[in-house]
Tab-separated table of C-alpha atoms and ligand atoms in Angstrom:
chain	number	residue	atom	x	y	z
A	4	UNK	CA	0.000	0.000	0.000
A	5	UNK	CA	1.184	3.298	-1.032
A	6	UNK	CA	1.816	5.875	1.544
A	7	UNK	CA	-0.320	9.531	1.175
A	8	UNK	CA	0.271	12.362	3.200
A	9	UNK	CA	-1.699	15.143	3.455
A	10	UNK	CA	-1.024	19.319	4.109
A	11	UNK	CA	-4.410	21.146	4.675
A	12	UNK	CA	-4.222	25.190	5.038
A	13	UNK	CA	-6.987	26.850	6.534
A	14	UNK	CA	-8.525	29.956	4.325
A	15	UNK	CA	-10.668	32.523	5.509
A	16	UNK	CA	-13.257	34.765	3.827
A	17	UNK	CA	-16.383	36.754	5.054
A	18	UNK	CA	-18.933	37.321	2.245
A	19	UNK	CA	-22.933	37.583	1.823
A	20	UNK	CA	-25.240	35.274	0.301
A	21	UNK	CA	-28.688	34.579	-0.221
A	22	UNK	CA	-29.863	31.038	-1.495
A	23	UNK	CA	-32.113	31.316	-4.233
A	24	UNK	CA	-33.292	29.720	-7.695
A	25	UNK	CA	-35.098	31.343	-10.134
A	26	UNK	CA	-35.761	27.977	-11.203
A	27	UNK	CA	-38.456	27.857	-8.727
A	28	UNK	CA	-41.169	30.336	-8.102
A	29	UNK	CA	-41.248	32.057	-4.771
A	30	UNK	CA	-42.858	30.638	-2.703
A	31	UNK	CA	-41.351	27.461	-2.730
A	32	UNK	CA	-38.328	29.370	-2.892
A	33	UNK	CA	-39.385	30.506	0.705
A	34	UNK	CA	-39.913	26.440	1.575
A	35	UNK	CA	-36.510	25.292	0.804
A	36	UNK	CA	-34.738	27.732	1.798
A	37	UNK	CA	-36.489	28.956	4.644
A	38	UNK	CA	-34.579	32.469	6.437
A	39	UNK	CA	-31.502	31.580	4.177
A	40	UNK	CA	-33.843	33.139	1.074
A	41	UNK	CA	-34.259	36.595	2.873
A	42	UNK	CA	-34.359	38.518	-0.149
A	43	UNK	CA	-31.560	41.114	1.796
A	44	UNK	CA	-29.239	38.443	1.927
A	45	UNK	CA	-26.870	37.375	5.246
A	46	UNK	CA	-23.310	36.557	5.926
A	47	UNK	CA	-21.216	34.227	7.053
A	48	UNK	CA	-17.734	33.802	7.723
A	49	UNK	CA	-16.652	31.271	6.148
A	50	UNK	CA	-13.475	28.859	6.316
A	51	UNK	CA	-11.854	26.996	3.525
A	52	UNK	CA	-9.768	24.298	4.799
A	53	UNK	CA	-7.584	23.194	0.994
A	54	UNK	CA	-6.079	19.890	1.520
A	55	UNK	CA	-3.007	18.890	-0.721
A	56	UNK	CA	-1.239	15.609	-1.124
A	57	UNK	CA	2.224	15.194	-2.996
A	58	UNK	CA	5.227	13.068	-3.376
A	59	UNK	CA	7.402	13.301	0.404
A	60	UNK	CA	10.851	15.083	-0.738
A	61	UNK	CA	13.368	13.467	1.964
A	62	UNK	CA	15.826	16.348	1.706
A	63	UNK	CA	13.085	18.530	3.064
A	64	UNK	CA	10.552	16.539	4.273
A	65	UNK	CA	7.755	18.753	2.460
A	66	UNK	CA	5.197	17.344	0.374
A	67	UNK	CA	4.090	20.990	-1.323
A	68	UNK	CA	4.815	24.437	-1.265
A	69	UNK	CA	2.721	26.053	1.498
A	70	UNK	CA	3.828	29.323	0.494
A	71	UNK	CA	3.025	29.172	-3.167
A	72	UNK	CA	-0.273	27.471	-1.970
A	73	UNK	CA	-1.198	30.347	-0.118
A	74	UNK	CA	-0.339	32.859	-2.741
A	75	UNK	CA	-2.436	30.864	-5.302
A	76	UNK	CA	-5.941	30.682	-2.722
A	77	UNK	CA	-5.603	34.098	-1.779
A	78	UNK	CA	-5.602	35.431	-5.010
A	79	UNK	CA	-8.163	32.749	-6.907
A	80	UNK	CA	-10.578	32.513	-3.709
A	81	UNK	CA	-10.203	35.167	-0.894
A	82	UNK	CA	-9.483	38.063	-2.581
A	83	UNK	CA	-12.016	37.179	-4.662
A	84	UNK	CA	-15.195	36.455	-2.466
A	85	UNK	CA	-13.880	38.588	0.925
A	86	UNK	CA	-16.213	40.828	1.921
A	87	UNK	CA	-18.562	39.988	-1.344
A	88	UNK	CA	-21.653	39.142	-2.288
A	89	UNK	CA	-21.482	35.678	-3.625
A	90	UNK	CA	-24.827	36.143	-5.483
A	91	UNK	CA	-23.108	39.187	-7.478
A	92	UNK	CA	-19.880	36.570	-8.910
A	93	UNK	CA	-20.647	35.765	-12.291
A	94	UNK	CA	-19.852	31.940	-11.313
A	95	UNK	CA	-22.935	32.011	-9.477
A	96	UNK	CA	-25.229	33.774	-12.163
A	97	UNK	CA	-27.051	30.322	-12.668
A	98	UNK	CA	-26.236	28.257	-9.669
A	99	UNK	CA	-27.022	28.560	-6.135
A	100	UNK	CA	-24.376	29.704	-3.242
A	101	UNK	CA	-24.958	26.882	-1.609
A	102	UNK	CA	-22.288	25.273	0.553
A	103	UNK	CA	-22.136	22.112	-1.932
A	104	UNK	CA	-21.476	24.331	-4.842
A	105	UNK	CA	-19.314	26.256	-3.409
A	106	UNK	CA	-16.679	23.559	-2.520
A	107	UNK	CA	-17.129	22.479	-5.757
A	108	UNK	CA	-16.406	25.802	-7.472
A	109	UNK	CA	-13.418	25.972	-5.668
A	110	UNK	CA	-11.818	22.650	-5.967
A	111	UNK	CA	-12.449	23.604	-9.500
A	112	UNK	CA	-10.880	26.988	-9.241
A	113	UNK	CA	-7.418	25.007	-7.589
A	114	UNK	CA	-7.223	21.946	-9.116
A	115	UNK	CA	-5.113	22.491	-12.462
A	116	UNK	CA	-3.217	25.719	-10.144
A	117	UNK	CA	-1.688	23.988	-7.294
A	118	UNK	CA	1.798	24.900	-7.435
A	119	UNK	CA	3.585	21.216	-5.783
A	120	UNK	CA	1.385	17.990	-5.198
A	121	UNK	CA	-2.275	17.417	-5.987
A	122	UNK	CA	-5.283	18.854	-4.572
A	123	UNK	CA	-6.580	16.583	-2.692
A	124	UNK	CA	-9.854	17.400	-0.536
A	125	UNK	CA	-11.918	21.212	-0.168
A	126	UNK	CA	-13.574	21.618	3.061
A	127	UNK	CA	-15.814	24.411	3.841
A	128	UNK	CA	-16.998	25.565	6.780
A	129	UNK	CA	-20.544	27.706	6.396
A	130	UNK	CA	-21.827	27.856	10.202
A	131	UNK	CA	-21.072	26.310	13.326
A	132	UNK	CA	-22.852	23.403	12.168
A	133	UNK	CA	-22.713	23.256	8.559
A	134	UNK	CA	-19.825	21.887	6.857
A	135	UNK	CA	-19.112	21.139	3.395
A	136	UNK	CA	-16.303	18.668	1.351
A	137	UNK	CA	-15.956	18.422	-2.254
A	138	UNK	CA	-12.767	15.501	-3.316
A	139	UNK	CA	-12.977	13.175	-6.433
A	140	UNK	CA	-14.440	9.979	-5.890
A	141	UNK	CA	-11.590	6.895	-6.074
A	142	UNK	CA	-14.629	5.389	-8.193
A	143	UNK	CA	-14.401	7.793	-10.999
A	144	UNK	CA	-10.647	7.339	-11.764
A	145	UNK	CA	-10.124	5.209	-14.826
A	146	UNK	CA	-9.351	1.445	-13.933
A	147	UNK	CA	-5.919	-0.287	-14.635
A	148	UNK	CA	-6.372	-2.998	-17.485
B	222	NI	NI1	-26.243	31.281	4.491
């Protein structure tokens, strides 16, 4: 078995939301979404933890460059949602800020960027009790022949 070891960096950013779809008329609008479709929005300050696996270099015992990894979230995440409205990003013209698409826009946003290793897992934190994870399935990879 192949040994994996893992960095994770937490990420912060404080931004506004509201969860809405115009997919759906109002009123059920109002049923999913309940006080989180408050058509003045709310905020939350939110924590990306950005998880990143990589070969174990024995000269310096790091598996990535935590440096260049921050450099590369702040600019492609923070700066771009801190003190935002999510609703307002064109990424999120046709899809709801949800917590699930959210992770998912980010892992997205790193995956082909990160500087040494792989991306490996994006957690989110939303709330105290909400949190989010976005990694690719094991499943999904192609199968050896
Ligand atoms: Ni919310």
């Amino acid at each position: 078995m192949k040994e994996k070891i893992c960095v994770t960096r937490p990420y912060r950013f404080c931004a506004a939301h509201r969860l809405h779809t115009n997919a759906l008329p109002d009123d059920v609008n109002r049923k999913i979404y309940d006080k989180c479709n408050n058509p003045n929005g709310h905020g939350h300050n939110y924590t990306v933890f950005v998880t990143v696996t990589g070969e174990l270099d024995p000269k310096t015992g790091d598996v990535t460059d935590v440096e260049a990894l921050d450099r590369l979230v702040n600019r492609k995440i923070v700066e771009r949602f801190d003190h935002r409205h999510l609703n307002h990003d064109p990424a999120f013209q046709q899809v709801v800020t949800t917590g699930e698409n959210l992770v998912k826009f980010i892992w997205d946003e790193l995956v082909n960027d990160v500087p040494v290793g792989q991306l490996e897992k994006i957690g989110l934190i939303e709330t105290r009790d909400n949190y989010f994870e976005y990694q690719e399935s094991v499943l999904s990879e192609p199968q050896a022949t």
